[in-house]
Amino acid sequence: MTTILRLPGDPAQLTLPALLLRNAEDHGDLPALSWRTDAAAGWTTLTWSEVRRETAVLAAGYAALGVERGEHVLMMMTNRPEHWLSDLALTHLGAVPVTVHGTAAPEQVAHIARHSRARLAIVEGARELGRWEPLLADPGTRLERLVVAEAAQAGPHRTYASLKGYGFPGSLGNLGVLEKNGGVLEKRSLPRVGIQERTDPFEKAWRETRPTDTLTVVYTSGTTGEPRGVRVTHRNVLLNAHALNRLVELPDHVEHLCYFPLAHIAERMLGIYLPVFRASHVYLCPDPARVGADAREVRPAQFFGVPRVWEKLAATVRTALAALPAQRRAAVDAAMQTARAHVACRERGEEPSAGLETAYRTAKEGVLDPILALAGFDRLVWTASASAPMPPDVADFWAGFGLVIMDAWGLTETVGVATTNSPAAFRRDSVGRPLDGLELRTAGDGEILVRGATVFDGYLRADGTVEDVRDAEGWFATGDIGRIDEDGFLRLTGRRKEMIVTSTGKNVAPAHVENTLEEHPAVDQAYVHGDGRPYLVALLVPDPAAARDPADLAEAVAHAVAQANARLSRTEQIRRYRVVDGEWGPVTGELTPSLKLRRQVVLERYGDVIEQLYTS
């Protein structure tokens, strides 16, 4: 628990802007946000006072663009300061920032633009403009204008930098920009405002925000492939942050490496909301490939990674260990065995003996920490994972360094974490216990149900209303299957809904991908796999008419996959596939009598083939 923080009220009655004001008043000189302008540059840093001033300036710029309370503003940017600061600025206006995943296909972008009824989108540069510019001329969307972070790539659109110049003499910004007016594209300019007009509305707007107001909408993959908008309130987020903060002792103003997409609730919580709650220090990492290098420099006290990240980091350390001389490697192995014994003792809830405690401290300080220091992990006190099962061998490897990867479980609908292990109580084969304020139970078929103040109140409808999918008693059916043991720890055993969660934590609706593949005349049936894996593979049953000439068939199927991939988001794309013989049907068992795919049957029959697609 972070103990130095003053809460300016009951967590259930607070808003994010109230906490940002607290940070500026109580911790104004401490670092809040750091980023690099390029990979070779040093860190640029804003303090909490500077963050709030920058937020006020940006809020005035967005208000001058006509952004109003309650309206959705879409963003497609990497983890860069323009994204992070715009998020806070829009929140202070009472608007609703919505991040769209950077890998989203044009069809998904169009759906979100229509569904959210957004008039403004903020994008990074030329790569994103190709998916957004056509929507300005689309009568089916309300989108009127784009703001572009990379000024050199903005073309006829407004630049992010121009927003910060409104109200200052000699800073005209981007005049004569291309925007939609009444369904027609025309050039327009922005009205000028005075400095006093910039700050007064900012202070007035955030004070009118209520805890039950929408803080963000997170679009998740629905079972049909069309993203569903999860409405999240200030109260949902801050009660979740309060509960998480009570679970673990962290250093004051702890560092966080923000490298997962802010389109995910996990990074929104870890990279924006929790740092504001804790007054901690965020390091923005727009390129996930650089997170290892940044970790070595920052040496964070906390680190979150989906299983795939922990696997990659473990592989790197294993390679380094394999290169050690035999005598040195033997010493490391012995130290790791001591660390595992220490972790196992803590897992059982036992106090380590004096001898084990001494041996562990000696091994940790003399052998293990110097190795962890090479990865920037020697200061870690909290390590966590979620989104997919952690491979036992990976968890065991890190336990050899005294690091327990605290597995957690939750959904966007539960504002991220619903259950988690903690240093005080953990079981490495579980996803932990419910957070304070959350109730958990299982239905007759094992489906996990949750209830509490941090559970969302519904999905956003296209008309702006909210569809409450909780039952009469407030329980939300998660679609995941599990069991709760006698100590209250949850163990996941399956998934009721047909949703793939890759090892990188991305959600994919398999039916959507399979339907896209089957639209090509060469593909009669498709099965997509990728749960707990880094990418998707497919089994394809060719159309009988296309199967006459093997050479022609191979070319046609390759074309089908390429055509489908062109329409799918990066996460949904098929990396490898195999053509299989024989039509699937109810008689052979792959389909139900109503011709629905029996996924488990296909997986059991073709398990070896699927494994080869990942290992060959």
Coordinates of C-alpha atoms in Angstrom, one line a residue:
M1 CA 0.0 0.0 0.0
T2 CA 1.2 3.5 -0.8
T3 CA 0.8 5.3 2.5
I4 CA 1.9 8.9 1.8
L5 CA -1.1 9.8 -0.4
R6 CA -3.8 12.1 0.8
L7 CA -7.2 11.1 -0.5
P8 CA -9.3 14.3 -0.9
G9 CA -12.5 12.3 -0.1
D10 CA -14.2 8.9 -0.1
P11 CA -12.7 6.9 -3.0
A12 CA -16.3 6.2 -4.2
Q13 CA -17.0 9.9 -4.4
L14 CA -13.7 11.0 -6.2
T15 CA -13.0 11.7 -9.8
L16 CA -9.7 11.5 -11.7
P17 CA -9.4 15.3 -12.1
A18 CA -9.7 15.7 -8.3
L19 CA -6.7 13.4 -7.9
L20 CA -4.7 15.2 -10.5
L21 CA -5.2 18.4 -8.5
R22 CA -4.1 16.6 -5.3
N23 CA -0.9 15.5 -7.1
A24 CA -0.2 19.1 -8.3
E25 CA -0.7 20.4 -4.8
D26 CA 1.0 17.7 -2.7
H27 CA 3.6 16.3 -5.1
G28 CA 4.0 19.0 -7.7
D29 CA 7.8 18.9 -8.0
L30 CA 7.9 15.1 -8.4
P31 CA 8.3 13.5 -11.9
A32 CA 5.0 12.3 -13.4
L33 CA 5.6 11.5 -17.1
S34 CA 8.8 10.7 -19.1
W35 CA 9.3 9.9 -22.7
R36 CA 12.0 9.9 -25.4
T37 CA 11.7 11.9 -28.6
D38 CA 13.7 9.1 -30.3
A39 CA 15.4 5.9 -29.3
A40 CA 18.8 7.6 -28.9
A41 CA 17.5 10.6 -26.9
G42 CA 17.4 11.0 -23.2
W43 CA 14.2 11.2 -21.2
T44 CA 12.0 14.3 -21.3
T45 CA 10.1 14.7 -18.0
L46 CA 7.1 16.6 -16.8
T47 CA 6.4 17.0 -13.1
W48 CA 2.9 16.6 -11.7
S49 CA 2.5 20.4 -11.6
E50 CA 3.6 20.6 -15.2
V51 CA 1.3 17.8 -16.2
R52 CA -1.7 19.6 -14.8
R53 CA -0.8 22.9 -16.5
E54 CA -0.3 21.1 -19.8
T55 CA -3.6 19.4 -19.3
A56 CA -5.3 22.8 -18.9
V57 CA -3.7 24.2 -22.0
L58 CA -4.8 21.2 -24.1
A59 CA -8.3 21.2 -22.7
A60 CA -8.7 24.8 -23.9
G61 CA -7.5 23.7 -27.3
Y62 CA -10.0 20.8 -27.5
A63 CA -12.8 23.0 -26.1
A64 CA -12.0 25.5 -28.9
L65 CA -12.5 22.7 -31.4
G66 CA -16.0 22.3 -30.0
V67 CA -15.5 19.2 -27.8
E68 CA -18.4 19.0 -25.4
R69 CA -19.2 17.2 -22.1
G70 CA -20.2 13.6 -22.6
E71 CA -19.1 13.2 -26.2
H72 CA -16.7 10.6 -27.3
V73 CA -13.3 11.5 -28.8
L74 CA -11.4 8.7 -30.6
M75 CA -7.6 8.3 -30.4
M76 CA -5.3 6.1 -32.4
M77 CA -1.7 6.7 -31.2
T78 CA 1.1 4.7 -29.6
N79 CA 2.1 5.4 -26.0
R80 CA 3.3 8.9 -26.5
P81 CA 2.8 12.1 -24.5
E82 CA 0.2 13.4 -26.9
H83 CA -1.9 10.4 -26.2
W84 CA -1.5 10.4 -22.4
L85 CA -2.0 14.1 -22.0
S86 CA -4.9 14.3 -24.4
D87 CA -6.6 11.6 -22.4
L88 CA -6.4 13.7 -19.2
A89 CA -7.4 16.9 -21.0
L90 CA -10.5 15.4 -22.5
T91 CA -11.4 13.9 -19.1
H92 CA -11.2 17.3 -17.5
L93 CA -13.7 18.7 -20.1
G94 CA -16.1 15.9 -19.2
A95 CA -15.6 14.3 -22.6
V96 CA -14.9 10.6 -23.0
P97 CA -11.5 9.6 -24.5
V98 CA -11.7 6.3 -26.4
T99 CA -8.5 4.6 -27.7
V100 CA -8.8 2.5 -30.8
H101 CA -6.2 -0.2 -31.2
G102 CA -3.5 0.7 -33.7
T103 CA -3.8 -2.7 -35.4
A104 CA -7.6 -2.4 -36.0
A105 CA -8.8 -3.1 -39.5
P106 CA -10.5 -0.3 -41.5
E107 CA -13.9 -2.1 -41.0
Q108 CA -13.4 -2.1 -37.3
V109 CA -12.3 1.6 -37.2
A110 CA -15.4 2.5 -39.2
H111 CA -17.7 0.5 -36.9
I112 CA -16.3 2.2 -33.8
A113 CA -16.6 5.6 -35.4
R114 CA -20.2 5.0 -36.3
H115 CA -21.1 3.4 -33.0
S116 CA -19.4 6.0 -30.8
R117 CA -20.9 8.9 -32.8
A118 CA -17.6 10.7 -32.4
R119 CA -17.0 14.0 -34.2
L120 CA -13.2 14.2 -33.5
A121 CA -10.4 11.7 -33.8
I122 CA -6.8 12.2 -32.8
V123 CA -4.3 10.1 -34.7
E124 CA -0.5 9.7 -34.8
G125 CA 0.4 10.2 -38.4
A126 CA 0.3 9.0 -42.0
R127 CA 0.0 5.3 -41.1
E128 CA -3.3 6.0 -39.3
L129 CA -4.7 8.6 -41.7
G130 CA -5.3 5.9 -44.4
R131 CA -8.0 4.3 -42.2
W132 CA -9.5 7.6 -40.9
E133 CA -9.6 10.0 -43.8
P134 CA -12.2 8.1 -45.7
L135 CA -14.6 8.4 -42.7
L136 CA -14.6 12.2 -43.0
A137 CA -16.5 11.8 -46.3
D138 CA -18.6 8.9 -45.0
P139 CA -22.2 10.1 -44.4
G140 CA -22.6 7.1 -42.0
T141 CA -20.3 8.7 -39.4
R142 CA -20.5 12.0 -37.5
L143 CA -16.7 12.4 -37.8
E144 CA -15.9 16.0 -38.7
R145 CA -12.2 16.5 -38.1
L146 CA -8.9 14.9 -37.4
V147 CA -6.0 16.1 -35.2
V148 CA -2.6 14.6 -36.1
A149 CA 0.3 14.3 -33.6
E150 CA 3.1 14.2 -36.2
A151 CA 3.0 17.7 -37.6
A152 CA 5.0 16.8 -40.7
Q153 CA 2.5 14.2 -41.7
A154 CA -0.7 16.2 -40.9
G155 CA -1.4 17.3 -44.5
P156 CA -4.6 19.3 -44.6
H157 CA -5.6 18.4 -41.0
R158 CA -5.0 20.1 -37.7
T159 CA -1.9 19.4 -35.7
Y160 CA -1.6 18.5 -32.1
A161 CA 0.9 21.3 -31.6
S162 CA -1.6 23.9 -32.9
L163 CA -4.0 23.1 -30.0
K164 CA -1.5 24.4 -27.5
G165 CA -1.1 27.7 -29.3
Y166 CA -4.7 28.9 -29.0
G167 CA -4.9 32.0 -26.9
F168 CA -1.2 33.0 -27.3
P169 CA -0.3 35.9 -29.7
G170 CA 1.7 34.9 -32.7
S171 CA 0.8 31.2 -32.5
L172 CA -1.7 30.7 -35.2
G173 CA -1.6 27.0 -35.4
N174 CA -3.1 25.1 -38.4
L175 CA -5.5 27.4 -40.3
G176 CA -7.6 26.4 -43.3
V177 CA -7.8 22.8 -42.3
L178 CA -10.1 20.2 -44.0
E179 CA -13.1 19.3 -41.9
K180 CA -16.7 18.0 -42.5
N181 CA -19.5 20.5 -42.2
G182 CA -23.1 19.2 -42.8
G183 CA -21.7 16.2 -44.6
V184 CA -19.5 18.3 -46.9
L185 CA -15.7 18.6 -46.6
E186 CA -14.6 22.2 -46.5
K187 CA -11.7 24.3 -45.2
R188 CA -12.3 25.9 -41.8
S189 CA -10.3 27.9 -39.2
L190 CA -10.5 27.8 -35.4
P191 CA -11.8 30.8 -33.3
R192 CA -9.2 32.5 -31.0
V193 CA -9.6 32.6 -27.2
G194 CA -7.9 34.6 -24.5
I195 CA -5.8 33.2 -21.7
Q196 CA -8.4 33.7 -19.1
E197 CA -11.0 32.0 -21.2
R198 CA -8.7 29.0 -21.3
T199 CA -8.4 28.4 -17.6
D200 CA -11.8 29.3 -16.2
P201 CA -13.8 26.7 -18.2
F202 CA -11.2 24.1 -17.4
E203 CA -11.6 24.5 -13.6
K204 CA -15.4 24.8 -13.9
A205 CA -15.7 21.7 -16.2
W206 CA -13.8 19.2 -14.1
R207 CA -15.6 20.2 -10.9
E208 CA -19.0 19.5 -12.6
T209 CA -17.8 15.9 -13.3
R210 CA -19.5 13.2 -11.1
P211 CA -18.1 9.8 -10.0
T212 CA -20.9 8.1 -12.0
D213 CA -19.9 9.9 -15.2
T214 CA -18.3 7.9 -18.0
L215 CA -14.5 8.0 -17.8
T216 CA -13.8 6.0 -20.9
V217 CA -15.3 3.4 -23.2
V218 CA -13.1 0.4 -24.1
Y219 CA -14.0 -1.5 -27.2
T220 CA -13.5 -5.2 -26.9
S221 CA -13.9 -8.0 -29.4
G222 CA -17.5 -9.3 -29.4
T223 CA -18.3 -12.9 -30.3
T224 CA -19.4 -11.7 -33.8
G225 CA -16.1 -9.9 -34.3
E226 CA -17.7 -6.4 -34.0
P227 CA -16.2 -4.5 -31.1
R228 CA -18.5 -3.9 -28.1
G229 CA -18.2 -0.7 -26.1
V230 CA -17.6 -1.2 -22.4
R231 CA -18.6 1.9 -20.4
V232 CA -16.3 2.6 -17.5
T233 CA -17.0 5.3 -14.8
H234 CA -14.7 7.3 -12.6
R235 CA -16.1 5.3 -9.6
N236 CA -15.4 1.9 -11.3
V237 CA -11.8 2.9 -11.9
L238 CA -11.0 4.6 -8.6
L239 CA -12.5 1.9 -6.4
N240 CA -10.5 -0.7 -8.4
A241 CA -7.4 1.4 -8.0
H242 CA -8.0 1.8 -4.2
A243 CA -8.4 -2.0 -3.8
L244 CA -5.3 -2.8 -5.9
N245 CA -3.3 -0.2 -3.9
R246 CA -4.1 -1.9 -0.6
L247 CA -2.7 -5.3 -1.8
V248 CA 1.0 -4.6 -2.0
E249 CA 3.6 -2.4 -0.4
L250 CA 5.2 -0.3 -3.2
P251 CA 7.9 2.4 -3.0
D252 CA 6.5 6.0 -2.9
H253 CA 6.0 7.4 -6.4
V254 CA 6.8 4.0 -7.9
E255 CA 7.9 3.8 -11.6
H256 CA 5.8 2.2 -14.3
L257 CA 6.9 1.2 -17.8
C258 CA 3.8 1.9 -20.0
Y259 CA 4.3 -0.2 -23.1
F260 CA 1.0 -2.1 -23.7
P261 CA -1.6 -0.5 -25.9
L262 CA -3.8 2.1 -24.1
A263 CA -6.7 0.6 -26.0
H264 CA -6.6 -2.2 -23.4
I265 CA -8.1 -1.7 -19.9
A266 CA -5.0 -3.2 -18.4
E267 CA -2.7 -0.4 -19.6
R268 CA -5.3 2.3 -19.0
M269 CA -5.4 1.2 -15.4
L270 CA -1.6 0.6 -15.0
G271 CA -0.4 3.5 -17.2
I272 CA -2.9 6.3 -16.6
Y273 CA -5.4 5.7 -13.7
L274 CA -3.2 4.0 -11.1
P275 CA -0.3 6.5 -11.6
V276 CA -2.7 9.4 -11.1
F277 CA -4.1 7.6 -8.0
R278 CA -0.6 6.8 -6.6
A279 CA 1.2 9.9 -7.9
S280 CA 3.7 7.6 -9.4
H281 CA 6.1 8.1 -12.4
V282 CA 5.1 6.8 -15.9
Y283 CA 7.8 6.1 -18.5
L284 CA 6.2 5.9 -22.0
C285 CA 7.5 3.1 -24.2
P286 CA 5.8 3.4 -27.6
D287 CA 7.9 0.5 -29.0
P288 CA 7.3 -2.7 -27.0
A289 CA 10.5 -4.1 -28.5
R290 CA 12.5 -1.6 -26.4
V291 CA 10.9 -2.4 -23.1
G292 CA 13.8 -4.6 -22.1
A293 CA 16.3 -1.8 -22.8
D294 CA 14.1 0.7 -20.9
A295 CA 13.8 -1.6 -18.0
R296 CA 17.6 -1.9 -17.7
E297 CA 17.7 1.9 -17.5
V298 CA 14.7 2.6 -15.3
R299 CA 15.1 -0.4 -12.9
P300 CA 11.4 -0.4 -12.0
A301 CA 10.1 -1.7 -8.7
Q302 CA 7.0 -3.1 -10.4
F303 CA 6.5 -4.8 -13.8
F304 CA 3.5 -6.2 -15.5
G305 CA 3.7 -8.5 -18.5
V306 CA 1.4 -11.0 -20.2
P307 CA 2.8 -14.6 -20.3
R308 CA 4.5 -14.1 -23.7
V309 CA 6.5 -11.2 -22.3
W310 CA 7.7 -13.2 -19.3
E311 CA 8.5 -16.1 -21.7
K312 CA 10.7 -13.9 -23.9
L313 CA 12.5 -12.3 -20.9
A314 CA 13.1 -15.8 -19.4
A315 CA 14.5 -17.0 -22.7
T316 CA 16.9 -14.1 -22.8
V317 CA 18.1 -14.8 -19.2
R318 CA 18.4 -18.5 -19.9
T319 CA 20.6 -17.8 -22.9
A320 CA 22.9 -15.7 -20.7
L321 CA 23.0 -18.4 -18.0
A322 CA 23.9 -21.1 -20.5
A323 CA 27.0 -19.1 -21.5
L324 CA 28.4 -19.1 -17.9
P325 CA 31.4 -21.3 -17.0
A326 CA 30.3 -24.6 -15.4
Q327 CA 31.4 -23.6 -11.9
R328 CA 29.6 -20.3 -12.0
R329 CA 26.5 -21.9 -13.5
A330 CA 26.4 -24.5 -10.7
A331 CA 26.5 -21.7 -8.1
V332 CA 23.6 -20.0 -9.8
D333 CA 21.6 -23.3 -10.0
A334 CA 22.1 -23.8 -6.2
A335 CA 21.0 -20.2 -5.5
M336 CA 17.9 -20.7 -7.6
Q337 CA 17.0 -23.9 -5.7
T338 CA 17.2 -22.0 -2.5
A339 CA 15.0 -19.2 -3.9
R340 CA 12.4 -21.7 -5.0
A341 CA 12.4 -23.3 -1.6
H342 CA 11.8 -19.9 -0.1
V343 CA 8.9 -19.1 -2.5
A344 CA 7.3 -22.6 -1.8
C345 CA 7.4 -21.9 1.9
R346 CA 5.7 -18.5 1.4
E347 CA 3.1 -20.1 -0.9
R348 CA 2.2 -22.5 1.9
G349 CA 1.7 -19.6 4.2
E350 CA 4.6 -20.7 6.4
E351 CA 7.3 -18.5 7.9
P352 CA 10.7 -19.5 6.4
S353 CA 13.1 -21.0 9.0
A354 CA 16.0 -18.9 10.2
G355 CA 18.3 -21.0 8.2
L356 CA 16.3 -20.8 5.0
E357 CA 15.9 -17.1 5.4
T358 CA 19.6 -16.5 5.8
A359 CA 20.5 -18.8 2.9
Y360 CA 17.9 -17.0 0.7
R361 CA 19.2 -13.6 1.6
T362 CA 22.8 -14.6 0.9
A363 CA 21.8 -16.2 -2.5
K364 CA 19.7 -13.3 -3.5
E365 CA 22.2 -10.5 -2.7
G366 CA 25.3 -12.4 -3.7
V367 CA 24.2 -14.4 -6.8
L368 CA 20.7 -13.7 -8.0
D369 CA 20.3 -9.9 -7.8
P370 CA 23.5 -9.2 -9.9
I371 CA 22.0 -11.3 -12.6
L372 CA 18.6 -9.6 -12.3
A373 CA 20.4 -6.3 -12.5
L374 CA 21.5 -7.0 -16.0
A375 CA 17.8 -7.0 -16.9
G376 CA 17.0 -4.0 -14.7
F377 CA 14.9 -6.3 -12.4
D378 CA 17.0 -6.2 -9.2
R379 CA 14.6 -3.7 -7.5
L380 CA 11.4 -5.5 -8.3
V381 CA 8.9 -6.0 -5.4
W382 CA 5.8 -6.6 -7.5
T383 CA 5.6 -8.7 -10.7
A384 CA 2.3 -9.7 -12.3
S385 CA 0.7 -11.3 -15.3
A386 CA -2.8 -11.7 -16.7
S387 CA -4.8 -12.3 -19.9
A388 CA -3.7 -15.9 -20.4
P389 CA -2.4 -18.9 -18.3
M390 CA 1.2 -18.6 -17.2
P391 CA 3.2 -21.6 -18.4
P392 CA 4.3 -23.5 -15.2
D393 CA 8.0 -23.7 -16.3
V394 CA 8.1 -20.0 -16.8
A395 CA 6.6 -19.3 -13.4
D396 CA 9.1 -21.8 -11.9
F397 CA 12.1 -20.2 -13.7
W398 CA 11.3 -16.7 -12.2
A399 CA 10.6 -18.3 -8.8
G400 CA 14.3 -19.3 -9.0
F401 CA 15.1 -15.6 -8.7
G402 CA 12.7 -15.1 -5.8
L403 CA 10.2 -13.4 -8.1
V404 CA 6.6 -14.7 -7.8
I405 CA 4.6 -13.7 -11.0
M406 CA 1.3 -12.7 -9.4
D407 CA -1.3 -14.1 -11.7
A408 CA -4.5 -12.0 -12.0
W409 CA -7.8 -12.4 -13.8
G410 CA -10.4 -10.1 -15.0
L411 CA -12.2 -8.6 -18.0
T412 CA -12.7 -5.2 -19.4
E413 CA -16.1 -5.4 -17.9
T414 CA -14.6 -5.7 -14.4
V415 CA -12.2 -2.7 -15.1
G416 CA -9.3 -5.1 -15.5
V417 CA -8.3 -7.0 -12.3
A418 CA -11.1 -8.8 -10.5
T419 CA -9.0 -11.5 -8.7
T420 CA -5.3 -11.5 -8.1
N421 CA -2.6 -13.1 -6.1
S422 CA -0.6 -10.9 -3.7
P423 CA 2.6 -11.2 -1.8
A424 CA 0.7 -11.9 1.4
A425 CA -1.3 -14.8 -0.1
F426 CA -0.7 -16.5 -3.4
R427 CA -1.1 -19.9 -5.1
R428 CA 0.9 -20.1 -8.4
D429 CA -1.7 -22.4 -10.0
S430 CA -4.5 -19.9 -9.4
V431 CA -5.5 -16.4 -10.4
G432 CA -5.9 -15.3 -6.8
R433 CA -8.7 -14.0 -4.6
P434 CA -11.3 -11.3 -5.4
L435 CA -10.5 -7.7 -4.8
D436 CA -12.1 -5.9 -1.8
G437 CA -15.6 -4.9 -2.8
L438 CA -16.1 -7.7 -5.3
E439 CA -18.1 -10.9 -4.8
L440 CA -17.4 -14.1 -6.7
R441 CA -19.4 -17.2 -7.2
T442 CA -19.9 -20.0 -9.9
A443 CA -23.1 -21.0 -11.6
G444 CA -24.2 -24.6 -11.9
D445 CA -22.1 -25.1 -15.1
G446 CA -19.0 -23.5 -13.5
E447 CA -19.4 -20.1 -15.1
I448 CA -17.8 -17.4 -13.0
L449 CA -20.1 -14.7 -11.9
V450 CA -19.0 -11.3 -10.4
R451 CA -20.8 -8.6 -8.5
G452 CA -19.6 -5.3 -7.1
A453 CA -19.0 -1.6 -7.5
T454 CA -16.1 -2.1 -9.9
V455 CA -18.2 -4.1 -12.4
F456 CA -19.4 -2.1 -15.4
D457 CA -23.0 -1.2 -15.7
G458 CA -23.4 -2.2 -19.4
Y459 CA -22.4 -2.0 -23.0
L460 CA -22.8 1.2 -25.0
R461 CA -25.5 1.1 -27.6
A462 CA -25.3 3.0 -30.9
D463 CA -27.9 5.5 -29.7
G464 CA -25.8 6.4 -26.6
T465 CA -27.9 4.4 -24.1
V466 CA -26.4 1.5 -22.1
E467 CA -27.4 -2.1 -22.2
D468 CA -27.2 -3.6 -18.7
V469 CA -26.4 -7.3 -19.0
R470 CA -26.2 -8.0 -15.2
D471 CA -29.0 -10.1 -13.7
A472 CA -31.7 -8.8 -11.3
E473 CA -29.3 -9.3 -8.4
G474 CA -26.4 -7.5 -10.1
W475 CA -24.4 -10.5 -11.1
F476 CA -22.4 -10.4 -14.3
A477 CA -21.8 -13.7 -16.2
T478 CA -18.2 -13.6 -17.3
G479 CA -18.2 -16.5 -19.8
D480 CA -15.2 -18.0 -18.1
I481 CA -15.4 -21.4 -16.3
G482 CA -13.6 -22.0 -13.0
R483 CA -13.8 -23.2 -9.4
I484 CA -13.1 -21.5 -6.1
D485 CA -11.2 -23.5 -3.5
E486 CA -11.7 -23.6 0.2
D487 CA -9.3 -20.7 0.7
G488 CA -11.0 -18.5 -1.7
F489 CA -8.5 -18.8 -4.6
L490 CA -10.0 -19.0 -8.1
R491 CA -8.7 -21.5 -10.6
L492 CA -9.7 -21.1 -14.3
T493 CA -10.7 -24.3 -16.1
G494 CA -12.2 -23.2 -19.4
R495 CA -14.1 -20.6 -21.3
R496 CA -17.8 -20.8 -21.9
K497 CA -17.8 -18.2 -24.7
E498 CA -15.8 -18.9 -27.8
M499 CA -13.1 -16.3 -27.5
I500 CA -9.4 -16.8 -28.1
V501 CA -7.0 -15.0 -25.8
T502 CA -3.5 -15.1 -27.2
S503 CA -0.4 -15.3 -25.1
T504 CA 0.1 -11.6 -25.8
G505 CA -3.2 -10.9 -24.1
K506 CA -5.2 -10.1 -27.3
N507 CA -8.9 -11.2 -27.6
V508 CA -10.0 -12.7 -30.9
A509 CA -13.4 -13.9 -31.9
P510 CA -12.6 -17.1 -33.8
A511 CA -16.0 -17.2 -35.6
H512 CA -15.3 -13.8 -37.2
V513 CA -11.9 -15.0 -38.5
E514 CA -13.3 -18.3 -39.7
N515 CA -16.2 -16.6 -41.5
T516 CA -13.8 -14.3 -43.2
L517 CA -11.7 -17.2 -44.5
E518 CA -14.8 -19.1 -45.6
E519 CA -15.9 -16.2 -47.8
H520 CA -13.4 -17.3 -50.4
P521 CA -14.7 -20.0 -52.7
A522 CA -11.7 -22.2 -52.2
V523 CA -12.4 -22.6 -48.4
D524 CA -15.3 -24.7 -47.4
Q525 CA -14.6 -24.9 -43.6
A526 CA -12.1 -23.3 -41.3
Y527 CA -11.0 -23.8 -37.7
V528 CA -8.8 -21.1 -36.1
H529 CA -6.6 -21.7 -33.1
G530 CA -4.5 -19.5 -30.9
D531 CA -5.6 -19.6 -27.2
G532 CA -2.5 -19.1 -25.1
R533 CA -0.3 -18.9 -28.3
P534 CA 1.5 -15.9 -29.7
Y535 CA -0.4 -15.9 -33.0
L536 CA -3.2 -17.6 -34.9
V537 CA -3.1 -20.7 -37.1
A538 CA -5.8 -22.4 -39.1
L539 CA -7.0 -25.7 -40.4
L540 CA -8.8 -25.3 -43.7
V541 CA -11.1 -27.8 -45.4
P542 CA -11.1 -27.0 -49.2
D543 CA -14.2 -26.7 -51.2
P544 CA -14.6 -30.0 -53.1
A545 CA -14.8 -28.1 -56.4
A546 CA -11.5 -26.5 -55.8
A547 CA -9.7 -29.7 -54.8
R548 CA -9.3 -31.3 -58.2
D549 CA -5.8 -30.0 -59.0
P550 CA -3.4 -29.9 -56.1
A551 CA -1.3 -27.1 -57.5
D552 CA -4.3 -25.0 -58.3
L553 CA -5.8 -25.8 -54.8
A554 CA -2.6 -24.7 -53.0
E555 CA -2.6 -21.4 -54.9
A556 CA -6.3 -20.8 -54.3
V557 CA -6.0 -21.5 -50.6
A558 CA -3.0 -19.2 -50.2
H559 CA -4.9 -16.5 -52.0
A560 CA -7.9 -17.1 -49.6
V561 CA -5.7 -16.6 -46.6
A562 CA -4.0 -13.5 -48.0
Q563 CA -7.4 -12.0 -48.9
A564 CA -8.7 -12.7 -45.4
N565 CA -5.6 -11.3 -43.7
A566 CA -5.9 -8.1 -45.7
R567 CA -9.4 -7.5 -44.1
L568 CA -8.4 -8.6 -40.6
S569 CA -6.6 -6.8 -37.8
R570 CA -3.0 -7.8 -37.1
T571 CA -4.0 -9.8 -34.1
E572 CA -6.7 -11.7 -36.1
Q573 CA -4.4 -12.6 -39.1
I574 CA -3.4 -16.2 -39.8
R575 CA 0.3 -16.8 -39.5
R576 CA 0.3 -20.5 -40.6
Y577 CA -2.3 -22.9 -41.9
R578 CA -2.7 -26.5 -43.0
V579 CA -5.2 -27.9 -45.6
V580 CA -6.9 -31.0 -44.2
D581 CA -8.7 -33.8 -46.1
G582 CA -12.3 -34.7 -45.6
E583 CA -15.4 -32.6 -45.1
W584 CA -16.4 -32.0 -41.5
G585 CA -20.0 -32.9 -40.5
P586 CA -22.3 -34.2 -37.8
V587 CA -21.6 -37.8 -38.8
T588 CA -17.8 -37.5 -38.4
G589 CA -18.3 -35.5 -35.2
E590 CA -16.7 -32.1 -36.0
L591 CA -20.1 -30.4 -36.3
T592 CA -23.2 -30.4 -34.1
P593 CA -26.6 -31.5 -35.6
S594 CA -27.3 -27.8 -36.1
L595 CA -23.9 -27.6 -38.0
K596 CA -22.0 -25.6 -35.4
L597 CA -18.3 -26.3 -35.1
R598 CA -17.4 -28.5 -32.2
R599 CA -14.1 -26.8 -31.4
Q600 CA -13.0 -29.2 -28.8
V601 CA -13.5 -32.2 -31.1
V602 CA -11.4 -30.6 -33.9
L603 CA -8.7 -29.7 -31.4
E604 CA -8.5 -33.3 -30.1
R605 CA -8.4 -34.8 -33.6
Y606 CA -5.9 -32.4 -35.1
G607 CA -3.8 -31.6 -32.0
D608 CA -0.6 -32.9 -33.5
V609 CA -1.1 -30.9 -36.7
I610 CA -1.8 -27.7 -34.7
E611 CA 1.3 -28.3 -32.6
Q612 CA 3.4 -28.7 -35.8
L613 CA 2.2 -25.4 -37.0
Y614 CA 3.7 -23.8 -34.0
T615 CA 6.9 -25.8 -33.8
S616 CA 7.9 -26.7 -37.4

